[in-house]
């Protein structure tokens, strides 16, 4: 597989001369999530083991794959420390040997924050698996409640443990196969703002998961000991503010999170509202996205390419089961999206194997029909149960697509305007590309809305906002209290996708430049596009992204200086991070 500027379709299957069948493409993509990434140790490999590695920590070769398989690296050295102390041992070993350390959880991300393209088997890179042993969970108190959690615990395990104790979160990302450490590193979020008349419950936040942290333990440099050590930081510490969303420039072993009483949620899905109405300009009285936020505070739109009716999901707090709702006792209640339908698989496979990208409108409509019919067939259009069971709905077996991502900070009253402006631009550019025989998008637009990272939500004196979270409030615009998250998804390798993404990115950065609203990149997704590649535009990486955080608050440079001081030898680093934090 080449870097982002070269061919991007590579699922690390054996080389073959025959073209992919229509289903092999998707089945192979899905297998990335469930197949073993460990490479069996060979005697020759064992003989080449890095010298002096801590004897009580097993060392092995492994492959790295990001979520969609666009970034791959084979034959890297890896280990799975059994305790935070062992993590310190391997980090100090890496420092002494001149290696870098990359924490790896579930590899459910797109961007090169963990491993950049071009990382080969001979690279002095050590992957530290957090998901095998750093998984402790312990509820600390009942009022106000908190939970101590290892960085390697998955969100599904965390939410299940909280549910067992009558606790939960307001919103979470849709996949359960994210480690907590990975989620915090990139300010992972769900979709929720307060409905009209709704008050925040104690222990809850409408911002990112990073905003729930009360304290964290990180591996940092201690000049007095001339070594890396474990150190715990409280939420009022300026160093903690930089670590709350560290983008891979640090390694967290454990956190304490503020949590609150669990709620029961009703999730109603609709496919009967046209995009022209749902995303209409503000001022009308139709069934707009903002109107659903006013009623319930929790909504998500999934709008398949070249279709007219989005899949709208609306969550609302409902302590008693509504008569029409189906009770759910476990998560992942949309099997039609967990497992790729035959028609969708055949179309996507044909598009890839035969370069039949002109079938994007057919694929979009097939995906919409599959969702609309699937909701009926599985009785999934009206669900009710403990929060976890409606918030988690994406399994690793779903269709693997690449994605860009941005958050637009704005006032709550301007949410519909932002959505209308973006979707109008997206629709116009998609039609313009299609008129030239180009089909850069064959997935969907996803729209979510959250609150910002208000540090008061954590109910801890002196708490500071996460310095590098996309949801960090702007000190110059206190009226901005909401973020609109915008993602556009397409199959990896789709021609003209990067140039299309570049146009969307330029529109967002130019339109929401800090006057009436502000666009920031979504760390885990694609951004900084050239016409050929993501994460490649030096102006976006080096200037626009840092500038989006220099708004009178802590600032990009101050956060970068903290991360450099805590890791002066740049053990927690890679080639891409050196461009982002020169």
XYZ file of C-alpha atoms in Angstrom:
582
model
C 0.000 0.000 0.000
C 1.278 3.442 -0.852
C 0.890 6.638 1.121
C -2.206 8.809 0.912
C -1.251 10.183 -2.484
C -1.096 6.757 -4.087
C -3.616 3.967 -4.543
C -5.604 3.587 -1.338
C -7.441 0.299 -1.712
C -5.490 -2.347 0.165
C -7.010 -4.730 2.650
C -3.818 -6.730 3.094
C -5.186 -9.825 1.415
C -2.814 -12.100 -0.520
C -1.817 -10.653 -3.883
C -4.083 -11.891 -6.650
C -4.366 -11.412 -10.374
C -8.151 -11.871 -10.647
C -10.344 -8.880 -9.762
C -12.214 -8.725 -6.488
C -15.617 -10.330 -6.530
C -18.517 -8.111 -5.622
C -18.675 -9.445 -2.059
C -14.999 -10.135 -1.371
C -14.253 -6.440 -1.019
C -16.707 -5.932 1.830
C -16.165 -9.274 3.520
C -12.419 -8.685 3.572
C -12.925 -5.180 4.943
C -15.088 -6.500 7.759
C -12.546 -9.159 8.642
C -10.036 -6.467 9.605
C -11.960 -5.950 12.825
C -12.147 -9.558 13.917
C -9.023 -11.127 12.459
C -5.912 -11.478 14.600
C -3.295 -8.798 14.127
C -0.534 -10.733 15.818
C 2.139 -12.159 13.575
C 3.410 -15.511 14.801
C 6.967 -15.303 16.094
C 9.532 -16.914 13.809
C 12.986 -18.020 15.058
C 14.631 -15.515 12.747
C 12.435 -12.762 14.075
C 13.165 -13.756 17.642
C 16.895 -13.511 16.939
C 16.386 -9.917 15.822
C 14.507 -8.861 18.950
C 15.396 -5.399 20.201
C 18.105 -5.733 22.870
C 17.525 -5.187 26.552
C 13.743 -5.201 26.443
C 12.145 -5.691 29.903
C 12.128 -9.430 30.513
C 8.767 -9.527 32.269
C 6.930 -7.949 29.322
C 6.191 -10.220 26.354
C 7.363 -8.837 23.014
C 5.868 -9.868 19.699
C 5.465 -8.835 16.094
C 2.135 -7.410 14.949
C 0.391 -5.647 12.106
C -1.322 -2.281 12.437
C -4.486 -1.465 10.502
C -6.588 1.614 10.943
C -10.380 1.366 10.761
C -10.714 1.354 6.988
C -7.354 -0.171 6.057
C -5.980 2.965 4.412
C -3.045 3.024 6.839
C -1.271 -0.286 7.320
C 2.029 -1.385 8.806
C 3.253 -4.968 9.023
C 5.789 -6.549 11.315
C 5.942 -3.873 14.005
C 7.146 -4.742 17.481
C 4.470 -4.642 20.149
C 3.830 -5.548 23.760
C 0.921 -5.731 26.197
C 2.045 -4.480 29.622
C 0.157 -5.982 32.539
C 0.316 -2.865 34.715
C 1.063 0.850 34.552
C 4.474 0.139 36.090
C 5.288 -2.134 33.173
C 4.210 0.632 30.815
C 6.795 2.879 32.463
C 9.452 0.182 32.042
C 8.875 -0.140 28.296
C 8.704 3.636 27.817
C 12.061 4.074 29.558
C 13.473 1.270 27.446
C 12.249 3.045 24.311
C 13.799 6.312 25.464
C 17.149 4.639 26.066
C 17.043 2.900 22.686
C 15.883 5.935 20.699
C 12.524 4.359 19.843
C 9.063 5.879 19.818
C 6.032 4.435 21.611
C 2.518 4.397 20.194
C -0.400 3.365 22.377
C -2.831 1.108 20.532
C -6.327 0.206 21.598
C -8.896 -0.956 19.043
C -7.416 0.968 16.069
C -10.875 2.389 15.358
C -9.801 5.629 13.726
C -8.891 7.139 10.391
C -6.181 9.737 10.975
C -2.424 9.048 11.283
C -2.210 10.098 14.932
C -1.177 6.568 15.955
C 0.795 5.277 12.969
C 1.337 7.331 9.797
C 1.548 5.838 6.311
C 4.968 4.518 5.379
C 5.790 3.039 8.782
C 7.613 -0.207 7.997
C 8.748 -3.326 9.831
C 12.194 -1.855 10.357
C 10.909 1.295 12.013
C 11.967 1.890 15.642
C 8.341 1.984 16.732
C 6.851 0.053 19.648
C 3.093 -0.450 19.832
C 1.819 -0.659 23.404
C -1.419 -2.610 23.560
C -3.605 -1.114 26.267
C -6.711 -3.199 25.605
C -5.411 -6.529 26.943
C -4.564 -5.706 30.552
C -5.158 -2.007 31.331
C -8.869 -2.587 31.724
C -9.659 -2.126 35.403
C -13.036 -0.660 36.393
C -14.174 0.471 39.810
C -17.022 2.773 40.787
C -15.575 5.119 43.407
C -18.622 6.632 45.039
C -22.347 6.967 44.628
C -22.928 10.697 45.250
C -21.311 12.424 43.463
C -20.437 9.360 41.430
C -17.165 8.619 39.677
C -15.473 5.623 38.117
C -11.799 4.704 37.988
C -10.995 3.101 34.644
C -7.958 1.747 32.870
C -7.159 3.389 29.543
C -7.627 0.117 27.680
C -11.218 -0.552 28.729
C -13.683 -0.392 25.845
C -16.602 1.991 25.888
C -18.984 -0.960 25.761
C -17.393 -2.480 28.872
C -17.342 0.886 30.626
C -20.999 1.613 29.898
C -22.001 -1.913 30.910
C -20.181 -1.553 34.237
C -21.812 1.802 34.862
C -25.236 0.396 33.983
C -24.751 -2.360 36.553
C -24.351 0.385 39.163
C -27.275 2.492 37.976
C -24.969 4.991 36.259
C -24.462 6.200 32.721
C -23.478 8.975 30.324
C -25.582 11.495 28.435
C -24.076 10.594 25.052
C -21.275 8.470 23.626
C -19.802 7.568 20.241
C -21.848 4.960 18.396
C -19.156 2.194 18.304
C -18.525 0.232 21.475
C -15.132 -1.009 20.270
C -13.237 2.146 21.245
C -10.835 2.132 24.163
C -11.359 4.857 26.701
C -7.786 6.065 26.274
C -8.214 6.350 22.531
C -11.549 8.121 22.904
C -10.085 10.684 25.287
C -7.062 11.291 23.084
C -9.287 12.670 20.325
C -12.191 14.175 22.370
C -14.703 11.533 21.290
C -18.338 12.624 21.473
C -21.914 11.578 20.901
C -24.874 13.764 20.018
C -26.743 15.700 22.700
C -27.721 19.198 23.739
C -30.323 20.128 26.341
C -33.868 20.110 25.036
C -35.880 23.225 25.716
C -36.606 23.233 29.435
C -34.140 20.413 30.172
C -31.539 20.801 32.915
C -28.243 18.969 33.011
C -28.217 16.075 35.442
C -25.374 16.019 38.016
C -22.405 14.056 36.739
C -23.377 14.462 33.081
C -22.054 16.629 30.250
C -23.257 17.578 26.795
C -19.640 17.884 25.656
C -16.963 15.308 24.884
C -15.867 12.380 27.026
C -12.704 14.359 27.831
C -14.867 16.813 29.743
C -15.828 14.112 32.267
C -12.275 13.509 33.492
C -11.667 14.310 37.166
C -8.055 13.132 37.174
C -5.720 11.149 34.976
C -2.451 9.282 35.336
C 0.111 9.718 32.579
C 3.646 8.603 31.801
C 5.739 11.793 31.868
C 9.380 12.831 32.054
C 10.900 13.528 35.483
C 14.127 15.495 35.086
C 15.129 14.867 38.704
C 15.025 11.105 38.193
C 16.238 11.308 34.602
C 13.466 8.923 33.636
C 9.810 8.662 32.679
C 7.469 8.124 35.619
C 3.775 7.852 36.429
C 2.159 11.074 37.584
C -1.444 11.836 38.454
C -2.963 15.183 37.476
C -6.135 16.713 38.867
C -8.590 18.569 36.658
C -7.531 22.007 37.937
C -3.925 21.492 36.805
C -2.982 23.358 33.573
C -0.890 20.342 32.574
C -3.991 18.179 32.873
C -5.814 20.500 30.470
C -3.274 19.683 27.757
C -3.432 15.946 28.479
C -7.226 15.661 28.345
C -7.112 15.610 24.514
C -3.463 14.891 23.729
C -3.712 13.570 20.134
C -1.165 10.821 20.791
C 1.536 13.127 22.221
C 1.182 11.409 25.600
C 0.288 8.055 27.116
C -2.491 7.801 29.705
C -2.769 4.661 31.837
C -5.785 5.418 34.030
C -8.497 8.047 34.520
C -11.208 8.908 36.993
C -14.426 10.040 35.322
C -17.365 11.916 36.731
C -20.581 10.006 35.969
C -24.248 10.416 36.837
C -27.449 8.497 37.312
C -28.348 6.412 34.278
C -31.313 7.383 32.137
C -33.613 5.388 29.922
C -33.785 6.615 26.380
C -36.296 6.219 23.617
C -34.812 6.234 20.101
C -37.235 6.834 17.235
C -36.031 6.473 13.646
C -37.729 8.242 10.752
C -37.191 8.108 7.006
C -40.199 10.164 5.918
C -38.829 13.731 6.134
C -37.237 15.059 2.919
C -33.800 16.605 3.171
C -35.179 19.867 1.808
C -37.386 20.117 4.904
C -35.080 18.661 7.533
C -32.136 20.827 6.426
C -34.162 23.885 5.365
C -32.972 27.426 5.990
C -34.112 28.764 9.361
C -37.311 30.712 9.662
C -39.872 28.143 8.572
C -42.158 25.974 10.656
C -41.361 22.605 9.080
C -39.855 19.482 10.591
C -36.338 20.891 10.786
C -33.342 19.360 12.518
C -33.389 22.211 15.033
C -37.032 21.542 15.874
C -36.155 18.015 16.963
C -33.303 19.369 19.084
C -35.758 21.705 20.774
C -38.067 18.800 21.599
C -35.561 16.138 22.650
C -32.025 17.542 22.467
C -30.627 14.385 20.863
C -30.699 13.765 17.122
C -28.580 12.401 14.292
C -29.140 12.532 10.547
C -27.677 9.949 8.162
C -28.158 11.140 4.583
C -27.114 8.645 1.918
C -25.614 10.111 -1.248
C -28.039 10.954 -4.073
C -31.137 10.303 -1.955
C -33.880 12.646 -0.804
C -34.884 11.224 2.581
C -32.320 11.030 5.418
C -32.449 8.465 8.176
C -33.179 10.594 11.240
C -32.657 9.175 14.729
C -34.133 11.096 17.665
C -33.422 10.143 21.280
C -35.496 11.404 24.183
C -35.394 10.774 27.916
C -38.253 8.447 28.883
C -38.140 6.762 32.264
C -41.206 4.668 31.376
C -41.507 2.626 28.196
C -43.837 4.286 25.685
C -46.539 1.861 24.489
C -45.206 1.762 20.917
C -41.551 1.249 21.840
C -39.719 -2.066 21.810
C -37.708 -2.727 24.968
C -34.026 -3.440 24.263
C -31.738 -5.106 26.766
C -28.498 -4.986 24.785
C -26.881 -2.598 22.275
C -26.486 -2.872 18.471
C -30.113 -3.075 17.459
C -29.767 -2.365 13.726
C -28.638 -5.713 12.259
C -29.266 -4.474 8.714
C -26.411 -1.990 9.133
C -24.180 -4.305 11.169
C -24.048 -6.828 8.343
C -23.819 -5.581 4.782
C -26.940 -6.516 2.762
C -26.316 -8.558 -0.372
C -27.445 -5.846 -2.775
C -25.234 -3.226 -1.127
C -22.288 -5.622 -1.067
C -22.750 -6.488 -4.738
C -22.955 -2.846 -5.774
C -19.970 -1.749 -3.708
C -17.935 -4.709 -4.925
C -18.762 -3.921 -8.540
C -17.853 -0.276 -8.075
C -14.440 -1.260 -6.751
C -13.614 -4.213 -8.991
C -14.998 -2.724 -12.231
C -14.298 0.944 -11.442
C -18.054 1.464 -11.813
C -18.126 4.569 -9.649
C -21.065 5.911 -11.649
C -23.209 3.483 -9.618
C -22.934 5.773 -6.581
C -26.565 6.972 -6.925
C -27.748 3.359 -7.143
C -25.686 2.424 -4.087
C -26.986 5.414 -2.131
C -30.583 4.467 -2.834
C -29.878 0.816 -2.010
C -28.416 1.841 1.346
C -31.422 4.024 2.088
C -33.890 1.301 1.116
C -31.965 -1.197 3.197
C -32.221 1.085 6.221
C -35.888 1.970 5.704
C -36.956 -1.638 5.170
C -34.605 -2.917 7.858
C -36.139 -0.652 10.466
C -39.532 -2.174 9.725
C -38.383 -5.763 9.387
C -36.455 -5.759 12.672
C -38.936 -3.611 14.631
C -36.109 -1.150 15.270
C -37.838 2.132 14.441
C -38.898 2.734 18.039
C -36.559 1.459 20.753
C -36.459 1.992 24.501
C -34.116 0.927 27.253
C -31.127 1.885 29.420
C -29.014 4.521 27.676
C -26.240 2.160 26.558
C -28.612 0.026 24.540
C -29.698 2.818 22.202
C -26.468 4.860 22.172
C -24.219 2.016 20.955
C -25.259 0.884 17.497
C -22.179 0.328 15.279
C -20.413 -3.030 15.193
C -17.017 -3.698 13.556
C -18.833 -5.710 10.859
C -20.452 -2.629 9.344
C -19.416 -1.274 5.947
C -15.915 0.230 6.235
C -15.763 3.700 4.699
C -13.393 6.626 4.915
C -14.609 9.902 6.383
C -13.783 13.550 6.799
C -14.889 15.416 9.899
C -15.351 18.909 11.329
C -17.041 20.633 14.258
C -18.607 24.055 13.782
C -18.879 26.018 17.021
C -21.870 28.317 17.016
C -24.794 29.602 19.067
C -27.665 27.186 19.638
C -30.008 29.501 17.710
C -27.735 29.231 14.630
C -27.590 25.435 14.382
C -30.192 25.182 11.616
C -28.427 27.892 9.622
C -25.114 26.017 9.759
C -26.755 22.740 8.753
C -28.666 24.413 5.910
C -25.599 26.194 4.544
C -23.441 23.087 4.634
C -25.993 20.706 3.120
C -26.837 23.206 0.363
C -23.167 23.510 -0.572
C -22.702 19.739 -0.380
C -25.732 19.073 -2.594
C -24.665 21.674 -5.174
C -21.086 20.382 -5.405
C -22.214 16.733 -5.566
C -24.498 17.597 -8.487
C -21.729 19.586 -10.206
C -19.340 16.637 -9.948
C -21.991 14.219 -11.219
C -22.637 16.478 -14.223
C -18.988 15.882 -15.174
C -19.311 12.136 -14.685
C -17.595 12.167 -11.292
C -19.041 10.509 -8.186
C -16.768 11.273 -5.221
C -19.269 10.290 -2.508
C -21.003 6.923 -2.298
C -21.587 6.810 1.452
C -23.468 9.304 3.541
C -23.435 12.643 5.308
C -23.702 12.318 9.089
C -24.809 15.250 11.216
C -24.678 15.360 15.030
C -24.986 18.247 17.481
C -23.381 18.512 20.922
C -22.734 20.998 23.648
C -19.258 22.326 24.343
C -16.767 21.221 26.993
C -17.950 23.339 29.893
C -15.579 22.471 32.779
C -18.315 23.306 35.296
C -20.043 20.075 34.221
C -17.458 17.984 36.053
C -18.445 19.533 39.412
C -14.833 19.973 40.534
C -13.435 23.238 41.854
C -11.083 24.961 39.434
C -11.607 22.460 36.625
C -10.174 23.568 33.278
C -11.447 22.851 29.779
C -9.491 20.401 27.571
C -7.024 22.643 25.736
C -7.052 20.811 22.406
C -10.603 19.514 22.306
C -12.563 20.659 19.279
C -15.292 21.430 21.815
C -13.198 23.762 23.952
C -15.260 26.946 24.433
C -14.028 30.146 22.820
C -13.249 32.816 25.387
C -13.963 35.489 22.796
C -17.425 34.156 21.965
C -19.304 33.083 25.084
C -22.481 32.954 22.987
C -21.130 29.885 21.202
C -22.547 27.036 23.252
C -23.098 24.349 20.608
C -21.157 22.367 18.014
C -22.468 20.945 14.746
C -20.479 17.864 13.708
C -20.323 17.225 9.966
C -18.918 14.048 8.381
C -19.010 12.833 4.767
C -18.275 9.141 4.128
C -17.213 7.285 0.994
C -15.552 4.003 0.018
C -11.744 4.118 0.187
C -10.168 4.627 -3.202
C -13.134 6.508 -4.673
C -11.811 8.763 -7.479
C -12.028 12.527 -6.892
C -12.964 12.064 -3.230
C -9.979 14.054 -1.982
C -10.637 17.022 -4.278
C -14.300 16.981 -3.223
C -13.334 16.842 0.444
C -10.919 19.719 -0.156
C -13.760 21.874 -1.483
C -15.937 21.047 1.523
C -13.080 21.809 3.892
C -12.309 25.151 2.266
C -15.986 26.070 2.413
C -16.171 25.296 6.138
C -12.926 27.051 7.046
C -13.769 30.119 4.965
C -17.427 30.362 6.025
C -16.914 29.655 9.725
C -13.674 31.532 10.302
C -14.326 32.865 13.782
C -16.764 35.655 12.964
C -20.225 34.186 13.492
C -18.973 30.615 13.981
C -15.732 28.644 14.031
C -14.782 25.406 12.268
C -12.324 22.988 13.858
C -11.180 19.626 12.532
C -12.397 16.341 13.986
C -9.148 14.734 15.077
C -9.988 11.096 14.352
C -11.284 11.703 10.801
C -9.887 13.065 7.521
C -8.839 16.718 7.147
C -6.102 18.931 5.640
C -6.885 17.770 2.098
C -5.008 18.387 -1.081
C -6.548 17.196 -4.333
C -4.738 13.889 -3.831
C -4.561 13.137 -0.124
C -5.767 13.789 3.407
C -3.572 15.241 6.182
C -1.308 16.636 3.479
C -2.055 20.351 3.116
C 0.771 22.127 4.974
C -1.247 25.332 5.373
C -4.082 23.500 7.137
C -1.790 21.348 9.286
C 0.669 24.066 10.200
C -1.443 27.227 10.268
C -5.235 26.822 10.091
C -5.553 24.071 12.698
C -3.404 25.797 15.359
C -5.105 29.125 14.622
C -8.532 27.623 15.329
C -7.441 27.215 18.963
C -5.801 30.636 19.338
C -8.917 32.564 20.310
C -7.963 34.142 23.595
C -7.964 30.903 25.566
C -4.989 28.706 26.519
C -3.902 28.587 22.890
C -2.266 25.972 20.719
C 1.323 26.921 21.516
C 0.780 26.755 25.268
C -0.731 23.271 25.040
C 2.060 22.147 22.713
C 4.646 23.482 25.158
C 3.101 21.449 27.988
C 3.168 18.269 25.909
C 6.793 18.949 24.956
C 7.780 19.527 28.591
C 6.109 16.298 29.693
C 7.768 14.397 26.850
C 10.908 16.386 25.927
C 12.504 13.400 24.199
C 9.407 12.932 22.023
C 9.038 9.260 22.826
C 5.297 9.658 22.180
C 5.632 10.859 18.627
C 5.509 9.998 14.942
C 6.242 11.670 11.620
C 2.783 13.210 11.308
C 2.765 14.564 14.856
C 6.106 16.227 14.168
C 4.349 18.196 11.433
C 1.423 19.050 13.689
C 3.658 19.889 16.666
C 6.962 20.993 15.073
